[in-house]
N, CA, C and O atoms as a Tinker XYZ file with bonds, in Angstrom:
   400  protein
     1  N     36.453000  -43.888000    6.917000    73     2
     2  CA    36.088000  -42.501000    7.103000    64     1     3
     3  C     34.705000  -42.451000    7.731000    63     2     4     5
     4  O     33.736000  -43.018000    7.225000    81     3
     5  N     34.660000  -41.792000    8.786000    73     3     6
     6  CA    33.401000  -41.634000    9.487000    64     5     7
     7  C     32.906000  -40.215000    9.271000    63     6     8     9
     8  O     33.556000  -39.264000    9.706000    81     7
     9  N     31.758000  -40.051000    8.601000    73     7    10
    10  CA    31.220000  -38.726000    8.286000    64     9    11
    11  C     29.928000  -38.486000    9.052000    63    10    12    13
    12  O     28.874000  -38.251000    8.461000    81    11
    13  N     30.023000  -38.548000   10.348000    73    11    14
    14  CA    28.824000  -38.309000   11.144000    64    13    15
    15  C     28.577000  -36.815000   11.265000    63    14    16    17
    16  O     29.510000  -36.021000   11.391000    81    15
    17  N     27.318000  -36.454000   11.226000    73    15    18
    18  CA    26.928000  -35.056000   11.373000    64    17    19
    19  C     26.152000  -34.945000   12.664000    63    18    20    21
    20  O     25.208000  -35.699000   12.897000    81    19
    21  N     26.541000  -34.020000   13.490000    73    19    22
    22  CA    25.836000  -33.834000   14.752000    64    21    23
    23  C     24.830000  -32.708000   14.580000    63    22    24    25
    24  O     25.179000  -31.622000   14.116000    81    23
    25  N     23.615000  -32.958000   14.943000    73    23    26
    26  CA    22.558000  -31.961000   14.856000    64    25    27
    27  C     22.321000  -31.364000   16.234000    63    26    28    29
    28  O     22.614000  -31.989000   17.253000    81    27
    29  N     21.797000  -30.169000   16.252000    73    27    30
    30  CA    21.567000  -29.469000   17.515000    64    29    31
    31  C     20.674000  -30.279000   18.440000    63    30    32    33
    32  O     20.871000  -30.267000   19.655000    81    31
    33  N     19.715000  -30.969000   17.894000    73    31    34
    34  CA    18.798000  -31.761000   18.711000    64    33    35
    35  C     19.437000  -33.013000   19.282000    63    34    36    37
    36  O     18.916000  -33.577000   20.244000    81    35
    37  N     20.554000  -33.468000   18.716000    73    35    38
    38  CA    21.207000  -34.685000   19.186000    64    37    39
    39  C     21.687000  -34.546000   20.623000    63    38    40    41
    40  O     21.708000  -35.532000   21.359000    81    39
    41  N     22.068000  -33.358000   21.032000    73    39    42
    42  CA    22.590000  -33.150000   22.381000    64    41    43
    43  C     21.502000  -33.410000   23.415000    63    42    44    45
    44  O     21.797000  -33.900000   24.505000    81    43
    45  N     20.244000  -33.088000   23.093000    73    43    46
    46  CA    19.156000  -33.320000   24.024000    64    45    47
    47  C     19.002000  -34.807000   24.294000    63    46    48    49
    48  O     18.797000  -35.219000   25.436000    81    47
    49  N     19.099000  -35.597000   23.260000    73    47    50
    50  CA    18.923000  -37.032000   23.411000    64    49    51
    51  C     20.118000  -37.673000   24.117000    63    50    52    53
    52  O     20.005000  -38.764000   24.677000    81    51
    53  N     21.237000  -37.002000   24.088000    73    51    54
    54  CA    22.425000  -37.529000   24.748000    64    53    55
    55  C     22.431000  -37.162000   26.223000    63    54    56    57
    56  O     23.358000  -37.532000   26.945000    81    55
    57  N     21.397000  -36.431000   26.691000    73    55    58
    58  CA    21.326000  -36.079000   28.097000    64    57    59
    59  C     21.842000  -34.695000   28.403000    63    58    60    61
    60  O     21.784000  -34.274000   29.559000    81    59
    61  N     22.341000  -33.972000   27.432000    73    59    62
    62  CA    22.841000  -32.616000   27.666000    64    61    63
    63  C     21.679000  -31.646000   27.716000    63    62    64    65
    64  O     20.640000  -31.881000   27.098000    81    63
    65  N     21.849000  -30.569000   28.441000    73    63    66
    66  CA    20.806000  -29.541000   28.535000    64    65    67
    67  C     20.745000  -28.774000   27.223000    63    66    68    69
    68  O     21.779000  -28.497000   26.615000    81    67
    69  N     19.517000  -28.425000   26.774000    73    67    70
    70  CA    19.415000  -27.659000   25.527000    64    69    71
    71  C     19.976000  -26.256000   25.710000    63    70    72    73
    72  O     19.914000  -25.677000   26.794000    81    71
    73  N     20.516000  -25.734000   24.640000    73    71    74
    74  CA    21.064000  -24.371000   24.676000    64    73    75
    75  C     19.919000  -23.386000   24.789000    63    74    76    77
    76  O     18.895000  -23.541000   24.123000    81    75
    77  N     20.082000  -22.377000   25.623000    73    75    78
    78  CA    19.050000  -21.346000   25.805000    64    77    79
    79  C     19.016000  -20.438000   24.582000    63    78    80    81
    80  O     20.047000  -20.099000   24.001000    81    79
    81  N     17.816000  -20.062000   24.216000    73    79    82
    82  CA    17.668000  -19.137000   23.087000    64    81    83
    83  C     18.184000  -17.767000   23.507000    63    82    84    85
    84  O     17.963000  -17.350000   24.644000    81    83
    85  N     18.864000  -17.065000   22.614000    73    83    86
    86  CA    19.378000  -15.738000   22.971000    64    85    87
    87  C     18.213000  -14.778000   23.238000    63    86    88    89
    88  O     17.175000  -14.833000   22.579000    81    87
    89  N     18.414000  -13.910000   24.210000    73    87    90
    90  CA    17.381000  -12.920000   24.538000    64    89    91
    91  C     17.269000  -11.909000   23.401000    63    90    92    93
    92  O     18.275000  -11.428000   22.880000    81    91
    93  N     16.054000  -11.603000   23.032000    73    91    94
    94  CA    15.817000  -10.637000   21.964000    64    93    95
    95  C     15.193000   -9.391000   22.586000    63    94    96    97
    96  O     14.147000   -9.471000   23.229000    81    95
    97  N     15.825000   -8.262000   22.397000    73    95    98
    98  CA    15.292000   -7.005000   22.919000    64    97    99
    99  C     14.141000   -6.553000   22.026000    63    98   100   101
   100  O     14.250000   -6.555000   20.800000    81    99
   101  N     13.065000   -6.178000   22.646000    73    99   102
   102  CA    11.895000   -5.705000   21.908000    64   101   103
   103  C     11.741000   -4.220000   22.184000    63   102   104   105
   104  O     11.612000   -3.798000   23.333000    81   103
   105  N     11.755000   -3.440000   21.125000    73   103   106
   106  CA    11.632000   -1.992000   21.252000    64   105   107
   107  C     10.318000   -1.547000   20.652000    63   106   108   109
   108  O      9.922000   -2.017000   19.586000    81   107
   109  N      9.652000   -0.653000   21.327000    73   107   110
   110  CA     8.440000   -0.042000   20.791000    64   109   111
   111  C      8.804000    1.299000   20.168000    63   110   112   113
   112  O      9.947000    1.746000   20.267000    81   111
   113  N      7.848000    1.927000   19.537000    73   111   114
   114  CA     8.140000    3.231000   18.943000    64   113   115
   115  C      8.430000    4.260000   20.032000    63   114   116   117
   116  O      7.855000    4.213000   21.119000    81   115
   117  N      9.301000    5.159000   19.731000    73   115   118
   118  CA     9.630000    6.229000   20.664000    64   117   119
   119  C      8.446000    7.174000   20.789000    63   118   120   121
   120  O      7.664000    7.337000   19.852000    81   119
   121  N      8.327000    7.773000   21.921000    73   119   122
   122  CA     7.253000    8.740000   22.136000    64   121   123
   123  C      7.528000    9.989000   21.300000    63   122   124   125
   124  O      8.687000   10.350000   21.095000    81   123
   125  N      6.473000   10.652000   20.813000    73   123   126
   126  CA     6.685000   11.892000   20.063000    64   125   127
   127  C      7.451000   12.909000   20.911000    63   126   128   129
   128  O      7.222000   13.030000   22.114000    81   127
   129  N      8.340000   13.619000   20.279000    73   127   130
   130  CA     9.145000   14.625000   20.979000    64   129   131
   131  C      9.417000   15.793000   20.046000    63   130   132   133
   132  O      9.553000   15.628000   18.834000    81   131
   133  N      9.490000   16.941000   20.626000    73   131   134
   134  CA     9.774000   18.152000   19.854000    64   133   135
   135  C     11.197000   18.092000   19.313000    63   134   136   137
   136  O     12.115000   17.629000   19.990000    81   135
   137  N     11.366000   18.568000   18.080000    73   135   138
   138  CA    12.700000   18.620000   17.489000    64   137   139
   139  C     13.448000   19.871000   17.931000    63   138   140   141
   140  O     14.658000   19.982000   17.736000    81   139
   141  N     12.720000   20.810000   18.527000    73   139   142
   142  CA    13.358000   22.027000   19.007000    64   141   143
   143  C     13.748000   22.991000   17.899000    63   142   144   145
   144  O     14.639000   23.819000   18.087000    81   143
   145  N     13.102000   22.896000   16.758000    73   143   146
   146  CA    13.409000   23.781000   15.641000    64   145   147
   147  C     12.672000   25.098000   15.847000    63   146   148   149
   148  O     11.451000   25.123000   16.003000    81   147
   149  N     13.424000   26.183000   15.846000    73   147   150
   150  CA    12.805000   27.498000   16.006000    64   149   151
   151  C     12.188000   27.935000   14.688000    63   150   152   153
   152  O     12.759000   27.733000   13.617000    81   151
   153  N     11.019000   28.534000   14.788000    73   151   154
   154  CA    10.335000   29.054000   13.603000    64   153   155
   155  C     10.402000   30.571000   13.660000    63   154   156   157
   156  O      9.847000   31.193000   14.566000    81   155
   157  N     11.073000   31.152000   12.703000    73   155   158
   158  CA    11.223000   32.601000   12.646000    64   157   159
   159  C     10.056000   33.197000   11.887000    63   158   160   161
   160  O      9.791000   32.796000   10.754000    81   159
   161  N      9.346000   34.153000   12.490000    73   159   162
   162  CA     8.209000   34.771000   11.794000    64   161   163
   163  C      8.653000   35.427000   10.488000    63   162   164   165
   164  O      9.734000   36.010000   10.402000    81   163
   165  N      7.795000   35.319000    9.478000    73   163   166
   166  CA     8.108000   35.886000    8.168000    64   165   167
   167  C      7.539000   37.288000    8.003000    63   166   168   169
   168  O      7.978000   38.050000    7.141000    81   167
   169  N      6.546000   37.626000    8.847000    73   167   170
   170  CA     5.874000   38.909000    8.695000    64   169   171
   171  C      4.611000   38.798000    7.857000    63   170   172   173
   172  O      3.826000   39.743000    7.786000    81   171
   173  N      4.413000   37.661000    7.230000    73   171   174
   174  CA     3.201000   37.397000    6.452000    64   173   175
   175  C      2.337000   36.489000    7.319000    63   174   176   177
   176  O      2.672000   35.324000    7.533000    81   175
   177  N      1.220000   37.027000    7.820000    73   175   178
   178  CA     0.411000   36.325000    8.822000    64   177   179
   179  C     -0.017000   34.928000    8.380000    63   178   180   181
   180  O      0.058000   33.986000    9.170000    81   179
   181  N     -0.460000   34.778000    7.143000    73   179   182
   182  CA    -0.918000   33.467000    6.667000    64   181   183
   183  C      0.219000   32.439000    6.658000    63   182   184   185
   184  O      0.020000   31.279000    7.020000    81   183
   185  N      1.380000   32.866000    6.252000    73   183   186
   186  CA     2.537000   31.974000    6.203000    64   185   187
   187  C      2.992000   31.627000    7.621000    63   186   188   189
   188  O      3.335000   30.479000    7.900000    81   187
   189  N      2.995000   32.612000    8.510000    73   187   190
   190  CA     3.410000   32.358000    9.887000    64   189   191
   191  C      2.503000   31.341000   10.580000    63   190   192   193
   192  O      2.980000   30.502000   11.344000    81   191
   193  N      1.202000   31.414000   10.314000    73   191   194
   194  CA     0.265000   30.437000   10.886000    64   193   195
   195  C      0.603000   29.037000   10.376000    63   194   196   197
   196  O      0.579000   28.072000   11.140000    81   195
   197  N      0.917000   28.929000    9.093000    73   195   198
   198  CA     1.255000   27.625000    8.518000    64   197   199
   199  C      2.556000   27.077000    9.107000    63   198   200   201
   200  O      2.664000   25.882000    9.382000    81   199
   201  N      3.539000   27.956000    9.297000    73   199   202
   202  CA     4.798000   27.502000    9.874000    64   201   203
   203  C      4.611000   27.048000   11.318000    63   202   204   205
   204  O      5.248000   26.086000   11.746000    81   203
   205  N      3.762000   27.713000   12.062000    73   203   206
   206  CA     3.451000   27.280000   13.423000    64   205   207
   207  C      2.748000   25.930000   13.414000    63   206   208   209
   208  O      2.904000   25.139000   14.344000    81   207
   209  N      1.980000   25.666000   12.372000    73   207   210
   210  CA     1.278000   24.378000   12.249000    64   209   211
   211  C      2.271000   23.228000   12.188000    63   210   212   213
   212  O      1.944000   22.112000   12.593000    81   211
   213  N      3.473000   23.477000   11.693000    73   211   214
   214  CA     4.494000   22.433000   11.660000    64   213   215
   215  C      4.784000   21.898000   13.060000    63   214   216   217
   216  O      5.164000   20.737000   13.215000    81   215
   217  N      4.607000   22.739000   14.078000    73   215   218
   218  CA     4.820000   22.310000   15.454000    64   217   219
   219  C      3.858000   21.224000   15.887000    63   218   220   221
   220  O      4.141000   20.499000   16.840000    81   219
   221  N      2.724000   21.094000   15.207000    73   219   222
   222  CA     1.764000   20.042000   15.532000    64   221   223
   223  C      2.373000   18.660000   15.316000    63   222   224   225
   224  O      1.983000   17.700000   15.980000    81   223
   225  N      3.309000   18.555000   14.408000    73   223   226
   226  CA     3.940000   17.262000   14.128000    64   225   227
   227  C      4.785000   16.796000   15.316000    63   226   228   229
   228  O      5.038000   15.601000   15.469000    81   227
   229  N      5.219000   17.740000   16.157000    73   227   230
   230  CA     6.032000   17.375000   17.317000    64   229   231
   231  C      5.279000   16.478000   18.296000    63   230   232   233
   232  O      5.903000   15.755000   19.073000    81   231
   233  N      3.969000   16.514000   18.268000    73   231   234
   234  CA     3.166000   15.774000   19.232000    64   233   235
   235  C      2.513000   14.538000   18.620000    63   234   236   237
   236  O      1.687000   13.887000   19.259000    81   235
   237  N      2.882000   14.218000   17.391000    73   235   238
   238  CA     2.285000   13.081000   16.685000    64   237   239
   239  C      3.330000   12.001000   16.447000    63   238   240   241
   240  O      4.526000   12.281000   16.375000    81   239
   241  N      2.869000   10.783000   16.328000    73   239   242
   242  CA     3.761000    9.702000   15.908000    64   241   243
   243  C      4.177000    9.969000   14.463000    63   242   244   245
   244  O      3.522000   10.737000   13.758000    81   243
   245  N      5.247000    9.345000   14.029000    73   243   246
   246  CA     5.792000    9.610000   12.690000    64   245   247
   247  C      4.761000    9.419000   11.592000    63   246   248   249
   248  O      4.769000   10.168000   10.615000    81   247
   249  N      3.871000    8.437000   11.720000    73   247   250
   250  CA     2.893000    8.214000   10.658000    64   249   251
   251  C      1.847000    9.322000   10.590000    63   250   252   253
   252  O      1.078000    9.370000    9.630000    81   251
   253  N      1.795000   10.205000   11.573000    73   251   254
   254  CA     0.874000   11.337000   11.536000    64   253   255
   255  C      1.497000   12.596000   10.958000    63   254   256   257
   256  O      0.795000   13.574000   10.704000    81   255
   257  N      2.811000   12.583000   10.748000    73   255   258
   258  CA     3.496000   13.776000   10.229000    64   257   259
   259  C      3.052000   14.138000    8.825000    63   258   260   261
   260  O      2.928000   15.319000    8.499000    81   259
   261  N      2.813000   13.141000    7.993000    73   259   262
   262  CA     2.515000   13.399000    6.585000    64   261   263
   263  C      1.293000   14.284000    6.430000    63   262   264   265
   264  O      1.263000   15.147000    5.552000    81   263
   265  N      0.289000   14.088000    7.263000    73   263   266
   266  CA    -0.920000   14.912000    7.176000    64   265   267
   267  C     -0.600000   16.373000    7.471000    63   266   268   269
   268  O     -1.091000   17.271000    6.787000    81   267
   269  N      0.219000   16.611000    8.482000    73   267   270
   270  CA     0.603000   17.990000    8.824000    64   269   271
   271  C      1.424000   18.584000    7.693000    63   270   272   273
   272  O      1.158000   19.709000    7.269000    81   271
   273  N      2.412000   17.857000    7.197000    73   271   274
   274  CA     3.282000   18.376000    6.137000    64   273   275
   275  C      2.489000   18.683000    4.866000    63   274   276   277
   276  O      2.714000   19.708000    4.222000    81   275
   277  N      1.569000   17.798000    4.511000    73   275   278
   278  CA     0.760000   18.042000    3.313000    64   277   279
   279  C     -0.139000   19.262000    3.497000    63   278   280   281
   280  O     -0.323000   20.042000    2.563000    81   279
   281  N     -0.692000   19.429000    4.680000    73   279   282
   282  CA    -1.549000   20.579000    4.965000    64   281   283
   283  C     -0.755000   21.876000    4.855000    63   282   284   285
   284  O     -1.215000   22.840000    4.243000    81   283
   285  N      0.435000   21.899000    5.448000    73   283   286
   286  CA     1.278000   23.102000    5.386000    64   285   287
   287  C      1.725000   23.352000    3.949000    63   286   288   289
   288  O      1.708000   24.496000    3.494000    81   287
   289  N      2.116000   22.326000    3.237000    73   287   290
   290  CA     2.557000   22.488000    1.846000    64   289   291
   291  C      1.437000   23.060000    0.988000    63   290   292   293
   292  O      1.660000   23.962000    0.180000    81   291
   293  N      0.227000   22.528000    1.170000    73   291   294
   294  CA    -0.931000   23.016000    0.417000    64   293   295
   295  C     -1.172000   24.500000    0.726000    63   294   296   297
   296  O     -1.415000   25.293000   -0.184000    81   295
   297  N     -1.105000   24.867000    1.993000    73   295   298
   298  CA    -1.322000   26.258000    2.381000    64   297   299
   299  C     -0.256000   27.191000    1.826000    63   298   300   301
   300  O     -0.570000   28.294000    1.377000    81   299
   301  N      0.995000   26.762000    1.852000    73   299   302
   302  CA     2.074000   27.598000    1.300000    64   301   303
   303  C      1.923000   27.750000   -0.211000    63   302   304   305
   304  O      2.157000   28.828000   -0.758000    81   303
   305  N      1.535000   26.680000   -0.874000    73   303   306
   306  CA     1.318000   26.749000   -2.330000    64   305   307
   307  C      0.190000   27.735000   -2.653000    63   306   308   309
   308  O      0.295000   28.519000   -3.596000    81   307
   309  N     -0.888000   27.689000   -1.860000    73   307   310
   310  CA    -2.000000   28.623000   -2.070000    64   309   311
   311  C     -1.567000   30.061000   -1.813000    63   310   312   313
   312  O     -1.991000   30.971000   -2.525000    81   311
   313  N     -0.726000   30.276000   -0.801000    73   311   314
   314  CA    -0.239000   31.632000   -0.510000    64   313   315
   315  C      0.606000   32.160000   -1.666000    63   314   316   317
   316  O      0.501000   33.331000   -2.029000    81   315
   317  N      1.433000   31.308000   -2.239000    73   315   318
   318  CA     2.245000   31.744000   -3.388000    64   317   319
   319  C      1.388000   32.007000   -4.615000    63   318   320   321
   320  O      1.635000   32.960000   -5.355000    81   319
   321  N      0.390000   31.175000   -4.834000    73   319   322
   322  CA    -0.513000   31.372000   -5.963000    64   321   323
   323  C     -1.268000   32.680000   -5.808000    63   322   324   325
   324  O     -1.496000   33.390000   -6.787000    81   323
   325  N     -1.656000   32.999000   -4.582000    73   323   326
   326  CA    -2.374000   34.254000   -4.333000    64   325   327
   327  C     -1.500000   35.466000   -4.654000    63   326   328   329
   328  O     -2.009000   36.500000   -5.087000    81   327
   329  N     -0.203000   35.345000   -4.446000    73   327   330
   330  CA     0.694000   36.457000   -4.791000    64   329   331
   331  C      0.686000   36.719000   -6.289000    63   330   332   333
   332  O      0.736000   37.870000   -6.720000    81   331
   333  N      0.623000   35.659000   -7.080000    73   331   334
   334  CA     0.579000   35.806000   -8.534000    64   333   335
   335  C     -0.742000   36.397000   -8.999000    63   334   336   337
   336  O     -0.781000   37.095000  -10.012000    81   335
   337  N     -1.814000   36.132000   -8.285000    73   335   338
   338  CA    -3.140000   36.591000   -8.691000    64   337   339
   339  C     -3.458000   37.995000   -8.182000    63   338   340   341
   340  O     -4.431000   38.611000   -8.618000    81   339
   341  N     -2.653000   38.491000   -7.275000    73   339   342
   342  CA    -2.910000   39.810000   -6.700000    64   341   343
   343  C     -2.793000   40.882000   -7.783000    63   342   344   345
   344  O     -1.805000   40.921000   -8.516000    81   343
   345  N     -3.801000   41.750000   -7.882000    73   343   346
   346  CA    -3.717000   42.808000   -8.894000    64   345   347
   347  C     -2.602000   43.787000   -8.540000    63   346   348   349
   348  O     -2.394000   44.139000   -7.379000    81   347
   349  N     -1.926000   44.195000   -9.540000    73   347   350
   350  CA    -0.847000   45.161000   -9.356000    64   349   351
   351  C     -1.025000   46.295000  -10.346000    63   350   352   353
   352  O     -2.042000   46.371000  -11.036000    81   351
   353  N     -0.051000   47.165000  -10.416000    73   351   354
   354  CA    -0.149000   48.268000  -11.374000    64   353   355
   355  C     -0.125000   47.724000  -12.795000    63   354   356   357
   356  O      0.474000   46.679000  -13.051000    81   355
   357  N     -0.763000   48.415000  -13.708000    73   355   358
   358  CA    -0.757000   47.950000  -15.097000    64   357   359
   359  C      0.659000   47.947000  -15.654000    63   358   360   361
   360  O      1.519000   48.712000  -15.217000    81   359
   361  N      0.879000   47.085000  -16.612000    73   359   362
   362  CA     2.192000   47.015000  -17.249000    64   361   363
   363  C      2.459000   48.315000  -17.987000    63   362   364   365
   364  O      1.541000   48.896000  -18.566000    81   363
   365  N      3.697000   48.778000  -17.977000    73   363   366
   366  CA     4.027000   50.028000  -18.683000    64   365   367
   367  C      3.785000   49.885000  -20.177000    63   366   368   369
   368  O      3.978000   48.817000  -20.757000    81   367
   369  N      3.364000   50.970000  -20.775000    73   367   370
   370  CA     3.147000   50.981000  -22.219000    64   369   371
   371  C      4.489000   50.987000  -22.922000    63   370   372   373
   372  O      5.483000   51.505000  -22.413000    81   371
   373  N      4.488000   50.405000  -24.093000    73   371   374
   374  CA     5.717000   50.354000  -24.881000    64   373   375
   375  C      6.076000   51.770000  -25.323000    63   374   376   377
   376  O      5.197000   52.570000  -25.643000    81   375
   377  N      7.361000   52.070000  -25.339000    73   375   378
   378  CA     7.811000   53.396000  -25.721000    64   377   379
   379  C      8.050000   53.515000  -27.222000    63   378   380   381
   380  O      8.489000   54.562000  -27.697000    81   379
   381  N      7.774000   52.482000  -27.953000    73   379   382
   382  CA     7.951000   52.567000  -29.404000    64   381   383
   383  C      6.664000   52.148000  -30.087000    63   382   384   385
   384  O      5.860000   51.405000  -29.524000    81   383
   385  N      6.486000   52.614000  -31.259000    73   383   386
   386  CA     5.303000   52.310000  -32.044000    64   385   387
   387  C      5.588000   51.092000  -32.889000    63   386   388   389
   388  O      6.552000   51.078000  -33.654000    81   387
   389  N      4.752000   50.053000  -32.759000    73   387   390
   390  CA     5.010000   48.834000  -33.500000    64   389   391
   391  C      4.533000   48.915000  -34.951000    63   390   392   393
   392  O      4.789000   48.006000  -35.742000    81   391
   393  N      3.833000   50.013000  -35.304000    73   391   394
   394  CA     3.416000   50.162000  -36.705000    64   393   395
   395  C      4.566000   50.680000  -37.535000    63   394   396   397
   396  O      5.262000   51.599000  -37.104000    81   395
   397  N      4.780000   50.147000  -38.659000    73   395   398
   398  CA     5.868000   50.600000  -39.516000    64   397   399
   399  C      5.342000   51.374000  -40.666000    63   398   400
   400  O      6.115000   51.839000  -41.503000    81   399
């Protein structure tokens, strides 16, 4: 029983031409591009400005999106908090007497 193992390098020593390495395609990151998402105005100026800010991400590489998203999220959170803090009419008085 002959159990010879042929190695890839053995062909070179036997006079055969070495096998060419397969070509590897190298891709770089894609250029920033607009997603084409329409932003519908809400009628609330502060919120509309923040939603327009989302368009800034269209011109940034993906690793720059997080800064825009965090900025918009922070602004929207502040706008909602301001709604809770806005003074409104006083709460209606109870129509029953709690004294017994």
